[in-house]
Short mmCIF file of C-alpha atoms and ligand atoms in Angstrom, two decimals:
data_model
loop_
_atom_site.label_atom_id
_atom_site.label_comp_id
_atom_site.label_asym_id
_atom_site.label_seq_id
_atom_site.Cartn_x
_atom_site.Cartn_y
_atom_site.Cartn_z
CA MET A 4 16.56 -32.08 31.93
CA PRO A 5 14.38 -31.03 29.32
CA ARG A 6 10.92 -29.77 30.49
CA ALA A 7 7.81 -31.09 28.86
CA MET A 8 6.35 -29.05 25.99
CA PRO A 9 3.25 -27.25 27.50
CA VAL A 10 -0.08 -28.67 26.60
CA PRO A 11 -1.58 -27.32 23.01
CA PRO A 12 -4.66 -25.37 23.90
CA ALA A 13 -8.15 -27.50 22.99
CA LYS A 14 -9.31 -24.72 21.06
CA THR A 15 -6.95 -23.05 18.40
CA THR A 16 -8.33 -20.16 16.84
CA HIS A 17 -7.99 -16.92 18.17
CA THR A 18 -10.13 -13.88 18.77
CA VAL A 19 -9.32 -10.10 17.64
CA PHE A 20 -11.80 -7.95 18.83
CA ALA A 21 -11.90 -4.32 16.73
CA VAL A 22 -12.67 -1.67 19.28
CA PHE A 23 -13.33 2.32 18.68
CA GLU A 24 -11.99 4.60 20.98
CA ASP A 25 -15.43 5.59 22.19
CA ASP A 26 -16.34 2.06 23.24
CA VAL A 27 -12.74 0.82 25.27
CA ALA A 28 -13.95 1.85 28.59
CA ALA A 29 -17.41 -0.04 28.49
CA LEU A 30 -15.68 -2.88 26.88
CA ALA A 31 -13.00 -3.04 29.45
CA VAL A 32 -15.68 -3.39 32.18
CA ALA A 33 -16.44 -6.88 31.10
CA LEU A 34 -12.91 -8.25 31.26
CA LYS A 35 -11.28 -10.13 33.99
CA PRO A 36 -9.63 -8.12 36.49
CA ALA A 37 -6.30 -9.16 34.95
CA GLN A 38 -6.77 -8.33 31.63
CA ALA A 39 -8.34 -4.97 32.45
CA ALA A 40 -5.46 -4.08 34.50
CA PHE A 41 -2.98 -5.19 31.71
CA LEU A 42 -4.78 -3.06 28.98
CA THR A 43 -4.78 -0.12 31.73
CA ALA A 44 -1.13 -0.40 32.24
CA ARG A 45 -0.18 -0.67 28.44
CA GLY A 46 -2.34 2.53 27.98
CA PHE A 47 -4.52 0.82 25.51
CA ALA A 48 -7.13 3.37 23.99
CA ALA A 49 -8.06 2.19 20.96
CA ARG A 50 -5.69 4.42 18.55
CA PRO A 51 -5.97 3.63 14.99
CA GLY A 52 -3.55 0.68 14.36
CA ASN A 53 -2.68 -0.10 17.92
CA LEU A 54 -2.80 -4.07 19.08
CA ILE A 55 -2.90 -5.32 22.49
CA VAL A 56 -2.92 -9.20 22.71
CA LEU A 57 -4.22 -10.80 25.97
CA PRO A 58 -3.95 -14.44 27.21
CA HIS A 59 -7.29 -15.94 27.92
CA ASP A 60 -8.66 -18.80 29.98
CA ASP A 61 -9.33 -21.32 27.44
CA GLY A 62 -5.49 -21.08 26.12
CA THR A 63 -6.22 -19.16 23.30
CA LEU A 64 -5.41 -15.20 22.62
CA HIS A 65 -7.75 -12.42 22.90
CA ALA A 66 -6.49 -9.23 20.60
CA TRP A 67 -7.68 -5.98 20.66
CA PHE A 68 -7.35 -4.12 17.71
CA GLY A 69 -8.30 0.13 17.82
CA LEU A 70 -9.99 1.38 15.22
CA GLY A 71 -9.85 5.23 16.63
CA PRO A 72 -12.80 7.35 17.03
CA ARG A 73 -15.92 5.89 15.60
CA LYS A 74 -16.50 9.04 13.45
CA ALA A 75 -13.47 8.55 11.60
CA TYR A 76 -13.57 5.05 10.84
CA ASN A 77 -11.40 4.02 7.87
CA PRO A 78 -11.38 0.48 7.18
CA LEU A 79 -7.90 0.57 5.41
CA THR A 80 -6.66 0.58 9.43
CA PHE A 81 -7.21 -2.91 9.17
CA ARG A 82 -4.21 -3.03 6.67
CA GLY A 83 -2.02 -2.99 9.90
CA LEU A 84 -3.28 -5.85 11.55
CA PRO A 85 -2.20 -9.12 10.04
CA GLY A 86 1.66 -8.21 10.51
CA GLN A 87 1.03 -7.24 13.94
CA LEU A 88 -1.09 -10.60 15.29
CA PRO A 89 0.83 -13.64 16.25
CA LYS A 90 0.84 -16.66 14.78
CA GLY A 91 -2.50 -18.61 14.00
CA VAL A 92 -6.15 -18.18 12.76
CA TRP A 93 -7.94 -15.43 13.82
CA THR A 94 -11.52 -14.78 14.12
CA LEU A 95 -12.53 -11.11 13.87
CA HIS A 96 -15.44 -9.46 15.94
CA VAL A 97 -16.20 -6.17 14.82
CA ASP A 98 -19.51 -3.86 15.00
CA ALA A 99 -22.29 -5.75 12.86
CA ALA A 100 -22.45 -2.23 11.01
CA LEU A 101 -19.01 -2.49 9.34
CA ASP A 102 -18.79 -3.51 5.77
CA LEU A 103 -16.76 -6.92 6.09
CA HIS A 104 -15.73 -7.06 2.45
CA ALA A 105 -13.76 -3.53 3.06
CA ILE A 106 -11.80 -5.10 5.85
CA HIS A 107 -10.97 -8.56 4.31
CA VAL A 108 -9.51 -6.32 1.14
CA ALA A 109 -7.75 -4.37 3.87
CA TRP A 110 -6.50 -7.26 5.45
CA ALA A 111 -5.12 -8.47 1.92
CA LEU A 112 -3.62 -5.23 1.43
CA GLY A 113 -1.90 -5.15 4.48
CA ALA A 114 -0.70 -8.99 4.35
CA TYR A 115 1.29 -8.51 1.11
CA ALA A 116 4.93 -8.35 0.70
CA PHE A 117 7.24 -8.53 -1.78
CA THR A 118 9.24 -11.61 -1.36
CA ARG A 119 10.65 -12.29 -5.11
CA TYR A 120 14.40 -11.78 -4.36
CA LYS A 121 14.41 -13.10 -0.46
CA GLU A 122 16.00 -16.49 -0.02
CA ALA A 123 13.98 -17.39 2.99
CA PRO A 124 11.03 -14.75 2.90
CA LYS A 125 9.43 -14.37 6.26
CA ALA A 126 6.13 -15.76 5.89
CA LEU A 127 2.97 -14.07 7.35
CA GLU A 128 1.78 -16.34 10.40
CA ALA A 129 -1.70 -15.18 11.30
CA VAL A 130 -4.38 -15.99 8.90
CA LEU A 131 -7.77 -14.36 9.09
CA ASP A 132 -10.75 -16.68 9.16
CA ASP A 133 -12.97 -15.71 6.36
CA SER A 134 -16.08 -18.02 7.05
CA ALA A 135 -18.38 -14.76 7.66
CA LEU A 136 -18.20 -14.11 3.99
CA ASP A 137 -20.10 -16.27 1.42
CA LYS A 138 -18.80 -17.55 -1.97
CA ALA A 139 -19.27 -14.75 -3.88
CA GLU A 140 -17.76 -12.44 -1.30
CA LYS A 141 -14.61 -14.20 -0.93
CA LEU A 142 -14.09 -14.37 -4.83
CA ALA A 143 -14.89 -10.44 -5.03
CA VAL A 144 -12.53 -10.03 -2.31
CA ALA A 145 -9.69 -12.08 -3.86
CA ALA A 146 -9.98 -10.50 -7.16
CA GLU A 147 -9.68 -6.84 -5.94
CA ALA A 148 -6.71 -8.24 -3.50
CA ALA A 149 -5.09 -9.73 -6.63
CA ALA A 150 -5.58 -6.52 -8.71
CA HIS A 151 -3.55 -4.58 -6.03
CA ALA A 152 -1.13 -7.36 -5.69
CA LEU A 153 -0.21 -7.35 -9.60
CA ALA A 154 0.05 -3.76 -9.60
CA ARG A 155 2.54 -3.76 -6.70
CA ASP A 156 4.57 -6.79 -7.82
CA MET A 157 5.08 -4.90 -11.40
CA VAL A 158 6.19 -2.12 -9.89
CA ASN A 159 8.37 -3.44 -7.05
CA THR A 160 10.10 -5.62 -9.90
CA PRO A 161 13.02 -3.86 -10.68
CA ALA A 162 13.68 -2.96 -14.38
CA ASN A 163 16.20 -5.59 -15.12
CA ASP A 164 13.46 -8.15 -14.57
CA MET A 165 10.69 -5.90 -15.58
CA GLY A 166 11.92 -4.44 -18.85
CA PRO A 167 9.33 -4.02 -21.71
CA ALA A 168 9.25 -7.59 -22.79
CA GLU A 169 8.37 -8.67 -19.06
CA ILE A 170 5.59 -6.05 -19.39
CA GLU A 171 4.42 -7.80 -22.39
CA ALA A 172 4.60 -11.02 -20.59
CA GLU A 173 2.55 -9.75 -17.78
CA ALA A 174 -0.14 -8.47 -20.18
CA ARG A 175 -0.09 -11.85 -22.04
CA LYS A 176 -0.74 -14.03 -18.71
CA VAL A 177 -3.63 -11.58 -17.97
CA ALA A 178 -4.94 -11.84 -21.29
CA GLU A 179 -4.90 -15.68 -21.34
CA ALA A 180 -6.22 -15.98 -18.46
CA ASN A 181 -9.38 -14.32 -18.98
CA GLY A 182 -10.01 -15.32 -22.58
CA ALA A 183 -9.05 -11.76 -24.14
CA ARG A 184 -7.14 -11.24 -27.48
CA ILE A 185 -3.90 -9.68 -27.32
CA THR A 186 -1.96 -7.77 -30.18
CA VAL A 187 1.95 -6.70 -29.88
CA ILE A 188 3.76 -4.60 -31.93
CA SER A 189 7.58 -4.26 -31.40
CA GLY A 190 10.69 -2.69 -32.43
CA ASP A 191 10.44 -0.98 -36.15
CA ALA A 192 7.34 -2.75 -36.77
CA LEU A 193 5.85 0.00 -34.44
CA LEU A 194 7.08 2.90 -37.38
CA LYS A 195 5.06 0.92 -39.82
CA ALA A 196 2.05 0.57 -37.97
CA ASN A 197 2.13 4.24 -36.90
CA TYR A 198 3.41 4.73 -33.58
CA PRO A 199 6.28 6.95 -34.28
CA ALA A 200 6.19 8.57 -30.78
CA VAL A 201 6.30 5.24 -28.82
CA HIS A 202 9.29 4.32 -31.14
CA ALA A 203 11.10 7.33 -30.75
CA VAL A 204 11.19 7.16 -26.82
CA GLY A 205 12.05 3.50 -26.78
CA ARG A 206 14.39 3.00 -29.66
CA ALA A 207 17.71 3.53 -27.47
CA ALA A 208 16.90 0.59 -25.29
CA ALA A 209 19.32 -2.68 -25.88
CA PRO A 210 18.49 -5.34 -27.91
CA GLY A 211 15.59 -7.37 -26.44
CA ARG A 212 14.30 -4.45 -24.64
CA GLU A 213 12.90 -3.00 -27.86
CA PRO A 214 9.98 -0.88 -27.39
CA ARG A 215 6.35 -2.08 -27.88
CA PHE A 216 2.71 -1.57 -27.94
CA VAL A 217 0.27 -3.94 -26.27
CA GLU A 218 -3.25 -3.85 -26.88
CA ILE A 219 -5.75 -6.43 -25.12
CA GLU A 220 -9.33 -6.41 -26.14
CA TRP A 221 -12.15 -8.06 -24.03
CA ASP A 222 -15.91 -8.10 -24.87
CA ALA A 223 -17.86 -8.97 -21.77
CA PRO A 224 -19.97 -12.06 -22.80
CA GLY A 225 -23.14 -11.46 -24.52
CA ALA A 226 -23.40 -7.72 -24.14
CA PRO A 227 -22.53 -6.34 -27.49
CA ASP A 228 -23.94 -3.19 -26.89
CA ALA A 229 -22.17 -2.59 -23.42
CA PRO A 230 -19.81 0.71 -23.51
CA LEU A 231 -16.61 0.89 -24.67
CA VAL A 232 -13.85 1.60 -22.03
CA VAL A 233 -10.31 2.26 -22.67
CA LEU A 234 -7.46 1.97 -20.04
CA VAL A 235 -4.13 3.25 -20.92
CA GLY A 236 -1.08 3.08 -19.10
CA LYS A 237 2.18 4.46 -19.09
CA GLY A 238 4.86 1.61 -19.55
CA VAL A 239 8.26 3.23 -18.73
CA ALA A 240 9.97 0.13 -17.68
CA PHE A 241 12.89 2.65 -16.57
CA ASP A 242 13.23 6.37 -16.91
CA THR A 243 17.10 7.48 -16.77
CA GLY A 244 16.00 10.92 -18.22
CA GLY A 245 17.30 10.29 -21.91
CA LEU A 246 19.90 12.60 -22.75
CA ASP A 247 18.28 15.16 -20.51
CA ILE A 248 19.77 12.38 -17.72
CA LYS A 249 18.26 12.62 -14.24
CA PRO A 250 20.67 13.15 -11.50
CA SER A 251 20.86 10.03 -9.24
CA SER A 252 18.42 11.40 -6.30
CA GLY A 253 16.00 11.67 -9.28
CA MET A 254 16.44 8.36 -11.18
CA GLY A 255 16.78 6.03 -7.96
CA LEU A 256 12.95 5.14 -8.06
CA MET A 257 12.80 5.26 -11.98
CA LYS A 258 11.93 1.29 -12.06
CA LYS A 259 8.40 2.77 -11.03
CA ASP A 260 7.73 4.69 -14.00
CA MET A 261 5.80 1.61 -15.31
CA GLY A 262 3.61 2.07 -12.60
CA GLY A 263 0.71 3.37 -15.02
CA ALA A 264 1.10 0.35 -17.08
CA ALA A 265 0.86 -1.85 -13.99
CA HIS A 266 -2.05 -0.12 -12.53
CA ALA A 267 -3.98 -0.31 -16.16
CA LEU A 268 -3.49 -4.26 -16.32
CA ALA A 269 -4.34 -4.71 -13.22
CA LEU A 270 -7.54 -2.92 -13.44
CA GLY A 271 -8.29 -4.85 -16.61
CA GLN A 272 -7.59 -8.11 -14.68
CA TRP A 273 -10.10 -7.09 -12.03
CA ILE A 274 -12.70 -6.06 -14.42
CA MET A 275 -12.49 -9.37 -16.53
CA GLU A 276 -12.31 -11.65 -13.63
CA THR A 277 -15.43 -10.08 -12.09
CA GLY A 278 -17.07 -9.68 -15.56
CA LEU A 279 -18.14 -6.11 -15.16
CA GLU A 280 -20.31 -5.55 -18.33
CA VAL A 281 -18.03 -3.32 -20.75
CA ARG A 282 -15.90 -3.95 -24.08
CA LEU A 283 -12.69 -3.24 -22.53
CA ARG A 284 -9.56 -2.32 -24.41
CA VAL A 285 -6.31 -1.92 -22.22
CA LEU A 286 -3.47 0.00 -24.13
CA ILE A 287 0.14 -0.46 -23.03
CA PRO A 288 3.20 1.60 -24.62
CA ALA A 289 6.01 -0.11 -22.94
CA VAL A 290 9.22 1.02 -23.47
CA GLU A 291 12.77 1.67 -21.60
CA ASN A 292 13.95 5.67 -21.73
CA ALA A 293 17.53 4.54 -22.29
CA ILE A 294 20.64 6.27 -23.50
CA SER A 295 22.44 5.25 -26.65
CA GLY A 296 23.76 6.46 -29.73
CA GLY A 297 20.18 5.86 -31.23
CA ALA A 298 18.67 8.02 -28.34
CA MET A 299 16.28 10.96 -29.39
CA ARG A 300 17.91 14.17 -28.82
CA PRO A 301 16.78 17.30 -27.11
CA SER A 302 15.48 19.79 -30.21
CA ASP A 303 14.62 16.66 -32.49
CA VAL A 304 11.11 17.04 -33.99
CA ILE A 305 8.94 13.84 -34.21
CA PRO A 306 5.61 12.99 -35.70
CA SER A 307 2.88 11.56 -33.53
CA ARG A 308 0.16 9.07 -34.58
CA ALA A 309 -2.72 11.70 -34.70
CA GLY A 310 -0.51 13.70 -36.62
CA PRO A 311 0.82 16.81 -34.64
CA THR A 312 4.59 17.22 -34.55
CA ILE A 313 6.29 17.24 -31.39
CA GLU A 314 9.38 18.91 -30.46
CA ILE A 315 11.57 17.45 -27.84
CA GLY A 316 12.49 20.12 -25.55
CA ASN A 317 13.32 17.57 -22.85
CA THR A 318 13.78 13.76 -23.28
CA ASP A 319 12.80 13.40 -19.57
CA ALA A 320 9.37 14.18 -20.57
CA GLU A 321 8.96 10.87 -22.32
CA GLY A 322 5.82 9.87 -20.96
CA ARG A 323 3.56 12.27 -22.39
CA LEU A 324 5.25 11.35 -25.78
CA ILE A 325 4.21 7.65 -25.54
CA LEU A 326 0.66 8.44 -24.26
CA ALA A 327 -0.01 10.85 -27.20
CA ASP A 328 0.29 7.81 -29.69
CA ALA A 329 -1.75 5.66 -27.04
CA LEU A 330 -4.25 8.35 -26.50
CA ALA A 331 -4.69 8.64 -30.31
CA ARG A 332 -5.19 4.81 -30.66
CA ALA A 333 -7.73 4.94 -27.89
CA ALA A 334 -9.92 7.61 -30.00
CA GLU A 335 -9.94 5.12 -32.98
CA PHE A 336 -12.29 2.93 -30.87
CA GLU A 337 -14.57 6.05 -30.12
CA PRO A 338 -14.95 5.10 -26.24
CA GLN A 339 -17.47 6.15 -23.90
CA LEU A 340 -14.85 6.27 -21.40
CA THR A 341 -11.05 6.62 -21.58
CA LEU A 342 -9.09 6.40 -18.40
CA ASP A 343 -5.00 6.99 -18.52
CA PHE A 344 -2.83 6.23 -15.46
CA ALA A 345 0.85 7.64 -15.42
CA THR A 346 3.45 8.64 -13.41
CA LEU A 347 3.79 11.35 -15.35
CA THR A 348 5.31 14.44 -13.31
CA GLY A 349 7.33 15.21 -10.44
CA ALA A 350 5.36 18.37 -9.98
CA ALA A 351 2.29 16.21 -9.07
CA ARG A 352 4.04 15.16 -5.81
CA VAL A 353 4.82 18.80 -4.89
CA ALA A 354 1.14 19.36 -5.38
CA LEU A 355 -0.39 16.45 -3.57
CA GLY A 356 2.45 14.46 -1.81
CA PRO A 357 2.66 10.88 -2.63
CA GLU A 358 -0.86 9.53 -1.11
CA VAL A 359 -3.41 11.72 -3.12
CA VAL A 360 -3.75 11.31 -6.56
CA PRO A 361 -4.31 14.29 -9.08
CA PHE A 362 -6.82 13.54 -11.75
CA TYR A 363 -7.86 15.83 -14.57
CA CYS A 364 -11.41 15.32 -16.38
CA ASP A 365 -13.60 17.97 -18.00
CA ASP A 366 -16.75 15.82 -17.81
CA GLU A 367 -18.49 17.06 -14.46
CA ASP A 368 -20.62 14.03 -14.08
CA ILE A 369 -17.57 11.73 -14.30
CA VAL A 370 -16.04 13.84 -11.99
CA ARG A 371 -18.70 13.70 -9.25
CA ARG A 372 -19.00 9.71 -9.53
CA LEU A 373 -15.30 9.29 -9.34
CA GLU A 374 -14.97 11.68 -6.30
CA VAL A 375 -18.22 9.90 -4.70
CA SER A 376 -16.42 6.52 -5.67
CA SER A 377 -13.04 7.74 -4.22
CA ILE A 378 -14.47 8.65 -0.75
CA ALA A 379 -16.63 5.72 -0.59
CA ARG A 380 -13.55 3.13 -0.95
CA GLN A 381 -11.27 5.12 0.72
CA ASP A 382 -9.10 5.70 -2.19
CA PRO A 383 -7.96 9.38 -2.36
CA LEU A 384 -8.19 11.46 -5.38
CA TRP A 385 -8.24 15.31 -6.21
CA ARG A 386 -9.78 16.90 -9.03
CA MET A 387 -7.29 19.48 -10.81
CA PRO A 388 -7.97 21.68 -13.57
CA LEU A 389 -7.36 21.44 -17.19
CA TRP A 390 -6.80 25.15 -17.16
CA SER A 391 -6.88 26.29 -20.77
CA GLY A 392 -5.05 29.51 -19.88
CA TYR A 393 -1.53 27.61 -19.75
CA ARG A 394 -2.19 26.06 -23.25
CA ASP A 395 0.09 28.31 -24.77
CA ALA A 396 3.01 27.11 -22.82
CA LEU A 397 3.19 23.66 -24.99
CA ASP A 398 3.74 26.22 -28.33
CA SER A 399 6.74 25.52 -30.36
CA ASP A 400 8.43 27.83 -32.65
CA ILE A 401 8.88 25.21 -35.53
CA ALA A 402 6.63 22.18 -34.37
CA ASP A 403 2.86 21.84 -33.51
CA LEU A 404 3.91 21.45 -29.82
CA ARG A 405 6.69 20.94 -27.74
CA ASN A 406 6.78 18.30 -24.71
CA ASP A 407 8.57 20.79 -22.30
CA PRO A 408 6.29 23.39 -21.44
CA ALA A 409 7.45 27.06 -20.93
CA GLY A 410 8.43 28.04 -17.44
CA TRP A 411 6.00 30.63 -17.18
CA ALA A 412 3.05 27.87 -16.69
CA GLN A 413 5.00 26.67 -13.64
CA ALA A 414 2.16 23.98 -13.11
CA GLY A 415 3.90 20.87 -14.18
CA SER A 416 0.94 18.31 -13.61
CA VAL A 417 -1.38 20.92 -15.13
CA THR A 418 0.73 21.22 -18.43
CA ALA A 419 1.58 17.74 -18.93
CA ALA A 420 -2.48 16.87 -18.67
CA LEU A 421 -3.04 19.72 -21.09
CA PHE A 422 -0.45 17.88 -23.42
CA LEU A 423 -2.36 14.93 -23.31
CA GLN A 424 -5.85 16.19 -23.63
CA ARG A 425 -4.36 17.41 -27.14
CA PHE A 426 -4.32 13.64 -28.00
CA ALA A 427 -7.38 12.05 -25.75
CA PRO A 428 -10.52 10.74 -27.38
CA LYS A 429 -12.98 13.47 -28.27
CA THR A 430 -15.81 10.91 -27.69
CA GLY A 431 -17.03 10.16 -24.23
CA ALA A 432 -15.17 11.34 -21.28
CA TRP A 433 -11.60 10.84 -20.84
CA VAL A 434 -9.96 11.12 -17.19
CA HIS A 435 -6.23 11.39 -16.49
CA PHE A 436 -4.67 10.19 -13.26
CA ASP A 437 -1.22 11.39 -12.51
CA LEU A 438 -0.08 8.56 -10.20
CA TYR A 439 3.18 8.23 -7.94
CA ALA A 440 2.76 4.49 -7.33
CA TRP A 441 4.88 4.27 -4.10
CA ASN A 442 4.88 4.29 -0.63
CA PRO A 443 7.57 6.36 0.86
CA ARG A 444 6.85 5.84 4.28
CA GLY A 445 6.98 2.36 6.16
CA ARG A 446 4.41 1.38 8.63
CA PRO A 447 2.86 -1.74 9.60
CA GLY A 448 0.60 -2.80 6.65
CA TRP A 449 2.26 -0.02 4.24
CA PRO A 450 5.55 -1.40 3.89
CA VAL A 451 8.02 1.13 1.72
CA GLY A 452 7.43 0.09 -2.13
CA ALA A 453 4.75 0.01 -4.62
CA GLU A 454 1.43 1.17 -3.87
CA ALA A 455 -1.45 0.69 -5.85
CA GLN A 456 -3.68 3.69 -6.19
CA THR A 457 -6.97 4.48 -7.82
CA LEU A 458 -7.78 1.13 -8.36
CA ARG A 459 -10.84 0.84 -6.07
CA ALA A 460 -12.05 4.25 -7.16
CA VAL A 461 -11.99 3.43 -10.50
CA TYR A 462 -13.55 0.10 -10.66
CA GLY A 463 -16.45 1.63 -8.66
CA LEU A 464 -16.86 4.35 -11.16
CA ILE A 465 -16.81 1.60 -13.81
CA ARG A 466 -19.00 -0.76 -12.12
CA ASP A 467 -21.43 2.17 -11.66
CA PHE A 468 -20.93 3.26 -15.35
CA VAL A 469 -22.40 0.53 -16.86
N1 BES B 520 8.50 9.69 -14.56
C1 BES B 520 9.01 11.03 -14.66
C2 BES B 520 8.20 11.82 -13.82
C3 BES B 520 8.19 11.43 -12.21
C4 BES B 520 9.20 11.88 -11.47
C5 BES B 520 7.16 10.76 -11.48
C6 BES B 520 9.24 11.23 -9.88
C7 BES B 520 7.19 10.44 -10.34
C8 BES B 520 8.57 10.68 -9.47
C9 BES B 520 8.70 12.05 -15.74
O1 BES B 520 8.97 11.09 -17.03
C10 BES B 520 9.53 13.30 -15.90
O2 BES B 520 10.68 13.08 -15.60
N2 BES B 520 8.82 14.08 -15.96
C11 BES B 520 9.86 15.55 -15.95
C12 BES B 520 8.85 16.38 -16.90
C13 BES B 520 9.73 17.68 -17.23
C14 BES B 520 11.26 17.42 -18.08
C15 BES B 520 9.01 18.22 -18.44
C16 BES B 520 9.19 16.56 -14.53
O3 BES B 520 8.03 16.08 -13.80
O4 BES B 520 10.16 16.97 -13.93
ZN1 ZN B 521 11.09 11.29 -17.82
ZN1 ZN B 522 8.85 9.00 -16.87
#
């Protein structure tokens, strides 16, 4: 005999209480004995990200979510919540002192999933009630979350579906949605337009996957004197290493070598959607570092847009080549601020690991502001030195510089930054981010796969810059 379905509760919104370690004992006193006993039996101590779900008298659920010690609070802990909560609409109860914007953004980051290739993607079942936010706050959260999702989607998409042409298509979508101008120069036209290094890196790719240079221009309405900000992103759709081919261990993740382009575009979208008062330029050299008879060779010497000739000591140091042309283009705008994003070196990981992004900048004021913004938005960055003592490592016997630094300098992320510095605009400040753009360790809210880094810190910097 089939049993009758249980009667659904009259009230359907569940409640989640975010609690600090410091407060568990005091809060537990107010619980019903059965609930308190359950909490104790499960050893719930509000460690960051821990969740316990309790039944409530009215038929709804009451969840307790751990935030760890109050003095070490990080709103990103909320990334771990959406994937752990049971199905339903959830109302959040938090200490009134906590920033709701950061919490709602963290929820969105934790709710992200890359489902493009799944026949039956697992839908997220928990929904966060956002009625505590006003309309402007909802839009701000949505723009921030969308920027992070765009960067992650682009990086997660493999190179067969995210080649140079698809990077261009993503840029066109962003430009069109925001009323920005977009110009694209592709294939052999790059030579005529004086992007020789972009062409040299990308020319070995198959038809349809030709190299291109994408330029988005957007001026905040009614602000003709707003500062000119250029975002540059390394868009290597796939990095085989070229003729200096990578071993399979090093090639496996190289679909993410367009992470810089994804970040520049995502940040551009966020800036345009929220109308920051800047004159914005987004520059994306999009190429595939492929292998064919036409590929650039180790020992080739190529010209660059700005003039200096470059000896190709290693075809796998391709990112700095395309960025040399892109930074030279950036300089032509005489910007007040230039930021470049690139998955540029393996050495950056050795220095700081996957979660902390090294950045390079010679402008002490911008460095301080960026550090403050990074801490305020829990977006970890670490300043590295543009140590001039290592500049000679880029000397070439027959060209103006070489793309593979001499071994004695050892600091691969630093010498790559020094290479870029030769081409960076001399007007205004320049900041270079050596990204990883990937989360290698899976846990609730942080799936293995693409990670958006530096977006919040840089957005904060630019917002305060204007
Ligand atoms: N895309 C890689 C850098 C990279 C590797 C980033 C792994 C993230 C994870 C870049 O094009 C590269 O291969 N750089 C070389 C430069 C070297 C040949 C001078 C590197 O870092 O080993
Ligand atoms: Zn490479
Ligand atoms: Zn690369």
